[in-house]
Amino acid sequence: MGVYLDNAATSWPKPESVYLAVDHFMREVGATPGRGGYQQEEEAQRIADETRTALAQLFHAPDPQSVIFTLNATQAINMALKGLLSPGEHVVTSSIEHNAMWRPLKALEKRGVEITTVPCSPDGMLDPVDLEAVLRPDTRMVALLHASNVLGTILPITEVGEIVHHHKTLLLVDAAQTAGSYPIDMQAMGIDLLAFAGHKGTYGPPGTGGLVVMPGIHMETWVEGGSGFPSRPETMPDELPLRLEAGTQNSAGIAGLLLGVQFVLEQGVEKIHAHEMRLASQLIEQLQAIPGLSILGPINMEQRTAVVSVTVDDYIPDQLSAVLDKVFGVATRAGLHCAPQAHNIAGTSENGALRFSPGYFNTAEEIDYAVESLRNIL
């Protein structure tokens, strides 16, 4: 029995419609949006436009043209940080960020951007009062993940959004762990910039993602090149999305992403979230009965996603993950999960943790099997 429980890294399997869309695009369309005026190019442009519209609907963004395609959430975060932060400006972040946020921030720090890190509790909780206390007149941005890929903790983005806007600064949110599986309303939550991974909760192929920008935010380009039309100017166009989409995009991936987002919209984010949380609750309940096992993150299920990371006394997470895979066919992820800051907070920085992350296509029977497999190892 093969069980895939690494959806926090990449969702799998995808809806069948996603596979068919990519295959159809590669065989029947093949063109690049904005490059030419023939029928295949027009079809590629239609697909790209429809994908922007679907994503704007999913995130309650007012303008589909402000949906910028990227290759992943990491690229989107870099685009936002490096397009808005200048030397001498101040940015606030949390102590549980993924390297997709942490590393570009540290690179900017070397260039003169000042960073303040708000400490989280060992289970990853952030107090908005602590965040407001470090805001300054020169704070340009608050940059936070929506949910931790290690602890599962959901940060109070709506409360933070109210505080950030009261102080007239910008809020960038890394929604890699929540886009498609947790309700996001950019306008109601006060999110100015939303980075997302297309290959996770929106069921797109690898190599898809994006940055959604609220109207009125002007970003400097961080990469320049061809934009299709117009070609004559020596600088990138002012209007979005052309300004921030230099070069040929992953059009086949975008075609698959469209069907993935449509699947989410048809199923309903609330339904997807409820199913994943039922599996997470079942998983946690069974894991809690194992002697010597500790579960990271909040106890309150309303404060977490379906990400469940654990440590087991006298066992190294990497070894447990390897045996689960090779002997029992259970796919998990162990180690530091590209998020050593979160492991520092949780006290697991030496060996990391073993992470289970069920998704919409997992079943209760698979959860039972995964836990029983772990019991057989211990």
Short mmCIF file of C-alpha atoms in Angstrom, two decimals:
data_model
loop_
_atom_site.label_atom_id
_atom_site.label_comp_id
_atom_site.label_asym_id
_atom_site.label_seq_id
_atom_site.Cartn_x
_atom_site.Cartn_y
_atom_site.Cartn_z
CA MET A 1 0.00 0.00 0.00
CA GLY A 2 1.51 3.33 -1.05
CA VAL A 3 0.50 6.39 0.96
CA TYR A 4 1.59 9.91 0.02
CA LEU A 5 1.69 12.23 3.04
CA ASP A 6 3.95 15.04 1.83
CA ASN A 7 1.35 17.45 0.50
CA ALA A 8 2.98 20.35 2.35
CA ALA A 9 5.85 20.02 -0.14
CA THR A 10 3.80 19.30 -3.27
CA SER A 11 0.24 18.05 -3.58
CA TRP A 12 -0.17 14.65 -5.21
CA PRO A 13 -1.99 13.25 -7.00
CA LYS A 14 -3.47 16.07 -9.04
CA PRO A 15 -7.03 16.14 -10.35
CA GLU A 16 -7.19 14.24 -13.64
CA SER A 17 -8.22 17.44 -15.41
CA VAL A 18 -4.83 18.98 -14.59
CA TYR A 19 -2.92 16.20 -16.35
CA LEU A 20 -5.20 16.45 -19.39
CA ALA A 21 -4.86 20.23 -19.57
CA VAL A 22 -1.06 20.12 -19.62
CA ASP A 23 -1.06 17.36 -22.24
CA HIS A 24 -3.56 19.25 -24.41
CA PHE A 25 -1.57 22.46 -24.19
CA MET A 26 1.69 20.79 -25.16
CA ARG A 27 0.14 18.91 -28.08
CA GLU A 28 -2.43 21.37 -29.41
CA VAL A 29 -1.49 24.91 -28.30
CA GLY A 30 2.21 25.20 -27.53
CA ALA A 31 2.46 28.96 -28.03
CA THR A 32 3.50 31.75 -25.67
CA PRO A 33 0.97 34.44 -24.63
CA GLY A 34 1.75 37.90 -25.99
CA ARG A 35 4.16 36.63 -28.63
CA GLY A 36 2.37 36.76 -32.00
CA GLY A 37 -1.22 37.16 -33.12
CA TYR A 38 -2.08 33.77 -34.56
CA GLN A 39 -4.74 31.38 -33.28
CA GLN A 40 -2.49 29.26 -31.06
CA GLU A 41 -1.08 32.36 -29.36
CA GLU A 42 -4.58 33.72 -28.83
CA GLU A 43 -5.58 30.45 -27.18
CA ALA A 44 -2.52 30.60 -24.93
CA GLN A 45 -3.42 34.18 -24.01
CA ARG A 46 -7.01 33.16 -23.25
CA ILE A 47 -5.79 30.42 -20.91
CA ALA A 48 -3.44 32.82 -19.11
CA ASP A 49 -6.18 35.43 -18.72
CA GLU A 50 -8.67 32.86 -17.48
CA THR A 51 -6.14 31.60 -14.94
CA ARG A 52 -5.58 35.12 -13.60
CA THR A 53 -9.33 35.57 -13.28
CA ALA A 54 -9.75 32.27 -11.43
CA LEU A 55 -6.92 33.11 -9.02
CA ALA A 56 -8.34 36.58 -8.38
CA GLN A 57 -11.66 34.92 -7.56
CA LEU A 58 -10.00 32.41 -5.23
CA PHE A 59 -8.15 35.10 -3.27
CA HIS A 60 -10.82 37.83 -3.56
CA ALA A 61 -8.40 40.13 -5.36
CA PRO A 62 -10.02 43.06 -7.19
CA ASP A 63 -7.97 43.01 -10.41
CA PRO A 64 -6.98 39.84 -12.32
CA GLN A 65 -4.26 41.80 -14.13
CA SER A 66 -2.48 42.15 -10.79
CA VAL A 67 -1.92 38.38 -10.66
CA ILE A 68 1.73 37.89 -11.60
CA PHE A 69 2.84 34.43 -12.69
CA THR A 70 6.07 33.06 -11.21
CA LEU A 71 7.74 29.67 -11.07
CA ASN A 72 7.01 29.20 -7.35
CA ALA A 73 6.23 31.04 -4.12
CA THR A 74 9.93 31.64 -3.48
CA GLN A 75 10.26 33.66 -6.67
CA ALA A 76 7.10 35.59 -5.81
CA ILE A 77 8.41 36.48 -2.34
CA ASN A 78 11.74 37.61 -3.78
CA MET A 79 9.89 39.71 -6.34
CA ALA A 80 7.90 41.47 -3.62
CA LEU A 81 10.74 42.01 -1.16
CA LYS A 82 13.30 43.17 -3.70
CA GLY A 83 10.79 45.21 -5.63
CA LEU A 84 9.67 47.24 -2.62
CA LEU A 85 12.45 47.38 0.00
CA SER A 86 15.36 49.80 -0.28
CA PRO A 87 18.47 50.31 1.88
CA GLY A 88 17.62 52.24 5.04
CA GLU A 89 14.04 50.96 5.20
CA HIS A 90 12.63 48.75 7.95
CA VAL A 91 10.81 45.43 7.62
CA VAL A 92 9.18 43.26 10.30
CA THR A 93 8.94 39.48 10.11
CA SER A 94 8.43 36.48 12.43
CA SER A 95 10.79 33.94 13.98
CA ILE A 96 9.23 30.92 12.19
CA GLU A 97 9.66 31.93 8.56
CA HIS A 98 10.51 29.52 5.76
CA ASN A 99 13.81 30.08 3.97
CA ALA A 100 11.79 31.41 1.02
CA MET A 101 11.22 34.50 3.16
CA TRP A 102 14.18 34.37 5.55
CA ARG A 103 17.02 34.09 3.05
CA PRO A 104 16.00 37.00 0.80
CA LEU A 105 15.44 39.11 3.91
CA LYS A 106 18.93 38.31 5.16
CA ALA A 107 20.34 39.14 1.73
CA LEU A 108 18.55 42.49 1.84
CA GLU A 109 19.88 43.07 5.35
CA LYS A 110 23.41 42.94 3.94
CA ARG A 111 22.37 45.69 1.52
CA GLY A 112 21.15 47.99 4.27
CA VAL A 113 17.54 46.97 4.93
CA GLU A 114 16.84 46.75 8.68
CA ILE A 115 14.99 43.66 9.91
CA THR A 116 13.09 43.20 13.17
CA THR A 117 12.06 39.65 14.01
CA VAL A 118 9.03 39.19 16.26
CA PRO A 119 9.52 36.10 18.47
CA CYS A 120 6.86 33.40 18.39
CA SER A 121 6.03 30.94 21.16
CA PRO A 122 7.41 27.36 20.98
CA ASP A 123 4.20 26.26 19.23
CA GLY A 124 4.60 29.05 16.68
CA MET A 125 1.95 31.45 17.92
CA LEU A 126 2.50 35.15 17.25
CA ASP A 127 0.91 37.86 19.41
CA PRO A 128 -0.21 40.83 17.27
CA VAL A 129 0.50 43.12 20.24
CA ASP A 130 4.17 42.11 20.08
CA LEU A 131 4.23 42.89 16.38
CA GLU A 132 2.63 46.30 16.77
CA ALA A 133 5.17 47.18 19.46
CA VAL A 134 8.06 47.01 16.97
CA LEU A 135 6.45 49.00 14.15
CA ARG A 136 8.14 52.33 13.43
CA PRO A 137 7.45 55.37 11.25
CA ASP A 138 10.00 54.03 8.75
CA THR A 139 8.57 50.49 8.66
CA ARG A 140 7.99 49.80 4.98
CA MET A 141 6.59 46.30 5.22
CA VAL A 142 5.46 43.46 7.47
CA ALA A 143 6.35 40.14 5.81
CA LEU A 144 4.89 36.96 7.30
CA LEU A 145 3.98 33.43 6.41
CA HIS A 146 0.31 32.53 6.73
CA ALA A 147 0.99 29.08 8.15
CA SER A 148 4.15 27.24 9.17
CA ASN A 149 5.23 24.27 7.07
CA VAL A 150 6.77 22.76 10.22
CA LEU A 151 4.45 23.59 13.10
CA GLY A 152 1.21 23.93 11.17
CA THR A 153 0.55 27.15 13.08
CA ILE A 154 -1.74 29.69 11.42
CA LEU A 155 -0.73 33.28 12.13
CA PRO A 156 -3.48 35.86 12.90
CA ILE A 157 -3.21 37.61 9.54
CA THR A 158 -6.52 39.48 9.77
CA GLU A 159 -5.56 41.07 13.09
CA VAL A 160 -2.09 41.84 11.77
CA GLY A 161 -3.62 43.37 8.65
CA GLU A 162 -5.67 45.80 10.72
CA ILE A 163 -2.59 46.84 12.68
CA VAL A 164 -0.40 47.18 9.61
CA HIS A 165 -2.88 49.35 7.75
CA HIS A 166 -3.45 51.52 10.83
CA HIS A 167 0.28 52.23 10.70
CA LYS A 168 0.10 52.84 6.93
CA THR A 169 2.56 50.16 5.88
CA LEU A 170 2.37 47.10 3.62
CA LEU A 171 1.57 43.47 4.43
CA LEU A 172 3.20 40.67 2.41
CA VAL A 173 1.88 37.18 3.14
CA ASP A 174 3.50 33.89 2.15
CA ALA A 175 0.48 31.67 1.51
CA ALA A 176 2.40 28.65 0.24
CA GLN A 177 0.79 26.43 2.90
CA THR A 178 -2.73 27.83 2.76
CA ALA A 179 -3.61 28.87 -0.80
CA GLY A 180 -6.42 26.59 -1.94
CA SER A 181 -6.84 24.77 1.37
CA TYR A 182 -7.69 27.64 3.71
CA PRO A 183 -10.05 30.58 3.03
CA ILE A 184 -8.16 33.71 1.93
CA ASP A 185 -9.81 37.06 1.29
CA MET A 186 -7.11 39.60 0.53
CA GLN A 187 -9.43 42.57 0.93
CA ALA A 188 -11.06 41.43 4.18
CA MET A 189 -7.73 40.31 5.67
CA GLY A 190 -5.83 43.45 4.70
CA ILE A 191 -3.25 41.63 2.56
CA ASP A 192 -1.41 43.89 0.12
CA LEU A 193 0.76 41.24 -1.51
CA LEU A 194 0.08 37.50 -1.54
CA ALA A 195 2.68 34.95 -2.65
CA PHE A 196 1.43 31.45 -3.44
CA ALA A 197 2.73 28.14 -4.76
CA GLY A 198 0.77 26.74 -7.67
CA HIS A 199 1.88 23.14 -7.09
CA LYS A 200 0.47 22.73 -3.58
CA GLY A 201 -3.10 23.56 -2.53
CA THR A 202 -4.09 24.83 -5.98
CA TYR A 203 -3.05 21.50 -7.60
CA GLY A 204 -1.03 22.97 -10.46
CA PRO A 205 2.10 21.37 -11.91
CA PRO A 206 5.57 22.08 -10.51
CA GLY A 207 6.98 25.34 -11.80
CA THR A 208 3.86 27.38 -11.11
CA GLY A 209 3.11 30.06 -8.55
CA GLY A 210 2.40 33.74 -8.35
CA LEU A 211 2.26 37.07 -6.63
CA VAL A 212 -1.05 38.89 -6.26
CA VAL A 213 -0.69 42.65 -5.84
CA MET A 214 -3.38 45.02 -4.62
CA PRO A 215 -4.03 48.11 -6.78
CA GLY A 216 -1.84 51.17 -6.28
CA ILE A 217 1.35 49.34 -5.30
CA HIS A 218 4.26 50.16 -7.61
CA MET A 219 7.12 47.68 -7.56
CA GLU A 220 10.57 48.01 -9.02
CA THR A 221 11.48 45.25 -11.45
CA TRP A 222 13.94 42.65 -10.19
CA VAL A 223 14.42 41.01 -13.59
CA GLU A 224 14.06 42.57 -17.02
CA GLY A 225 13.63 41.21 -20.53
CA GLY A 226 11.12 40.53 -23.23
CA SER A 227 7.49 41.32 -22.51
CA GLY A 228 6.00 40.69 -25.95
CA PHE A 229 4.25 44.00 -26.52
CA PRO A 230 5.55 46.69 -26.41
CA SER A 231 9.05 45.79 -27.59
CA ARG A 232 10.50 49.19 -28.56
CA PRO A 233 11.08 50.77 -25.08
CA GLU A 234 14.37 49.99 -23.35
CA THR A 235 12.64 49.61 -19.99
CA MET A 236 9.88 47.31 -18.79
CA PRO A 237 6.26 48.48 -19.25
CA ASP A 238 4.58 50.24 -16.34
CA GLU A 239 1.38 48.20 -16.41
CA LEU A 240 0.84 44.85 -14.75
CA PRO A 241 1.29 41.99 -15.34
CA LEU A 242 3.76 42.81 -18.14
CA ARG A 243 6.02 44.86 -15.87
CA LEU A 244 6.85 41.87 -13.68
CA GLU A 245 6.67 38.98 -16.16
CA ALA A 246 9.88 39.23 -18.16
CA GLY A 247 10.61 36.37 -20.51
CA THR A 248 8.68 33.29 -21.56
CA GLN A 249 6.31 31.98 -18.91
CA ASN A 250 5.53 28.34 -18.04
CA SER A 251 2.46 28.34 -20.26
CA ALA A 252 1.86 24.59 -20.08
CA GLY A 253 2.09 24.76 -16.30
CA ILE A 254 -0.33 27.70 -16.24
CA ALA A 255 -2.78 25.65 -18.30
CA GLY A 256 -2.63 22.95 -15.64
CA LEU A 257 -2.87 25.51 -12.85
CA LEU A 258 -6.11 26.83 -14.34
CA LEU A 259 -7.73 23.42 -14.02
CA GLY A 260 -6.32 23.00 -10.52
CA VAL A 261 -7.80 26.30 -9.36
CA GLN A 262 -11.09 25.49 -11.05
CA PHE A 263 -11.12 22.20 -9.14
CA VAL A 264 -10.66 24.10 -5.87
CA LEU A 265 -13.42 26.56 -6.74
CA GLU A 266 -15.79 23.75 -7.74
CA GLN A 267 -15.10 21.67 -4.62
CA GLY A 268 -15.02 24.71 -2.35
CA VAL A 269 -12.10 25.76 -0.13
CA GLU A 270 -14.17 25.14 2.99
CA LYS A 271 -14.90 21.54 1.95
CA ILE A 272 -11.25 20.88 1.16
CA HIS A 273 -10.14 22.42 4.45
CA ALA A 274 -12.69 20.44 6.46
CA HIS A 275 -11.58 17.13 4.93
CA GLU A 276 -7.89 17.80 5.52
CA MET A 277 -8.53 18.83 9.12
CA ARG A 278 -10.57 15.69 9.80
CA LEU A 279 -7.59 13.65 8.67
CA ALA A 280 -5.21 15.78 10.74
CA SER A 281 -7.39 15.34 13.83
CA GLN A 282 -7.48 11.59 13.30
CA LEU A 283 -3.72 11.55 12.81
CA ILE A 284 -3.00 13.58 15.94
CA GLU A 285 -5.38 11.54 18.08
CA GLN A 286 -3.65 8.30 17.10
CA LEU A 287 -0.13 9.70 17.35
CA GLN A 288 -0.76 11.03 20.86
CA ALA A 289 -1.18 7.45 22.07
CA ILE A 290 2.38 6.50 21.08
CA PRO A 291 4.80 6.61 24.06
CA GLY A 292 7.74 8.98 23.66
CA LEU A 293 6.19 10.82 20.72
CA SER A 294 5.80 14.62 20.80
CA ILE A 295 3.68 16.66 18.39
CA LEU A 296 4.86 20.11 17.37
CA GLY A 297 2.56 23.11 17.01
CA PRO A 298 -0.70 24.22 18.63
CA ILE A 299 -3.03 21.84 20.44
CA ASN A 300 -6.06 23.81 19.26
CA MET A 301 -6.99 22.48 15.81
CA GLU A 302 -8.49 25.84 14.84
CA GLN A 303 -5.02 27.38 15.11
CA ARG A 304 -3.30 24.97 12.74
CA THR A 305 -3.35 23.44 9.28
CA ALA A 306 -3.16 19.74 8.45
CA VAL A 307 0.64 19.76 8.81
CA VAL A 308 1.61 17.41 11.67
CA SER A 309 5.29 17.21 12.65
CA VAL A 310 6.53 14.89 15.38
CA THR A 311 9.63 13.76 17.23
CA VAL A 312 10.10 10.38 18.91
CA ASP A 313 12.46 9.83 21.83
CA ASP A 314 15.64 7.95 20.84
CA TYR A 315 14.82 8.02 17.11
CA ILE A 316 16.23 10.25 14.37
CA PRO A 317 13.46 11.64 12.11
CA ASP A 318 15.41 10.96 8.89
CA GLN A 319 15.72 7.30 9.80
CA LEU A 320 12.04 6.97 10.62
CA SER A 321 11.09 8.59 7.32
CA ALA A 322 13.40 6.29 5.37
CA VAL A 323 11.94 3.14 6.94
CA LEU A 324 8.37 4.36 6.48
CA ASP A 325 9.14 4.80 2.79
CA LYS A 326 11.29 1.77 2.01
CA VAL A 327 9.45 -0.79 4.13
CA PHE A 328 5.87 0.47 4.31
CA GLY A 329 5.50 2.75 1.27
CA VAL A 330 4.54 5.80 3.33
CA ALA A 331 5.94 9.08 1.97
CA THR A 332 6.74 11.68 4.64
CA ARG A 333 9.37 14.38 5.00
CA ALA A 334 11.99 14.60 7.73
CA GLY A 335 14.69 17.08 8.68
CA LEU A 336 14.56 20.86 8.89
CA HIS A 337 12.03 21.35 6.06
CA CYS A 338 13.81 24.46 4.67
CA ALA A 339 12.67 26.22 7.84
CA PRO A 340 15.44 26.10 10.47
CA GLN A 341 14.01 29.20 12.17
CA ALA A 342 10.83 27.31 13.04
CA HIS A 343 12.85 24.37 14.36
CA ASN A 344 14.91 26.75 16.50
CA ILE A 345 11.68 27.98 18.10
CA ALA A 346 10.36 24.44 18.59
CA GLY A 347 13.63 23.18 20.05
CA THR A 348 14.15 20.63 17.28
CA SER A 349 17.02 22.25 15.40
CA GLU A 350 19.49 19.39 15.96
CA ASN A 351 17.70 16.63 14.03
CA GLY A 352 14.50 18.29 12.86
CA ALA A 353 11.21 16.42 12.87
CA LEU A 354 9.16 13.84 10.99
CA ARG A 355 6.33 15.55 9.09
CA PHE A 356 3.02 14.09 7.96
CA SER A 357 0.93 16.34 5.72
CA PRO A 358 -2.32 14.78 4.49
CA GLY A 359 -4.17 16.30 1.56
CA TYR A 360 -7.59 16.27 -0.04
CA PHE A 361 -7.01 12.97 -1.84
CA ASN A 362 -5.94 11.07 1.27
CA THR A 363 -8.35 8.81 3.15
CA ALA A 364 -8.97 7.84 6.77
CA GLU A 365 -7.77 4.32 5.94
CA GLU A 366 -4.44 5.71 4.75
CA ILE A 367 -4.01 7.60 8.02
CA ASP A 368 -4.66 4.41 9.97
CA TYR A 369 -2.08 2.58 7.87
CA ALA A 370 0.55 5.31 8.26
CA VAL A 371 0.23 5.37 12.05
CA GLU A 372 0.25 1.59 12.28
CA SER A 373 3.38 1.55 10.12
CA LEU A 374 5.08 3.97 12.50
CA ARG A 375 4.06 1.82 15.47
CA ASN A 376 5.63 -1.21 13.79
CA ILE A 377 8.95 0.63 13.54
CA LEU A 378 9.06 1.80 17.15
#
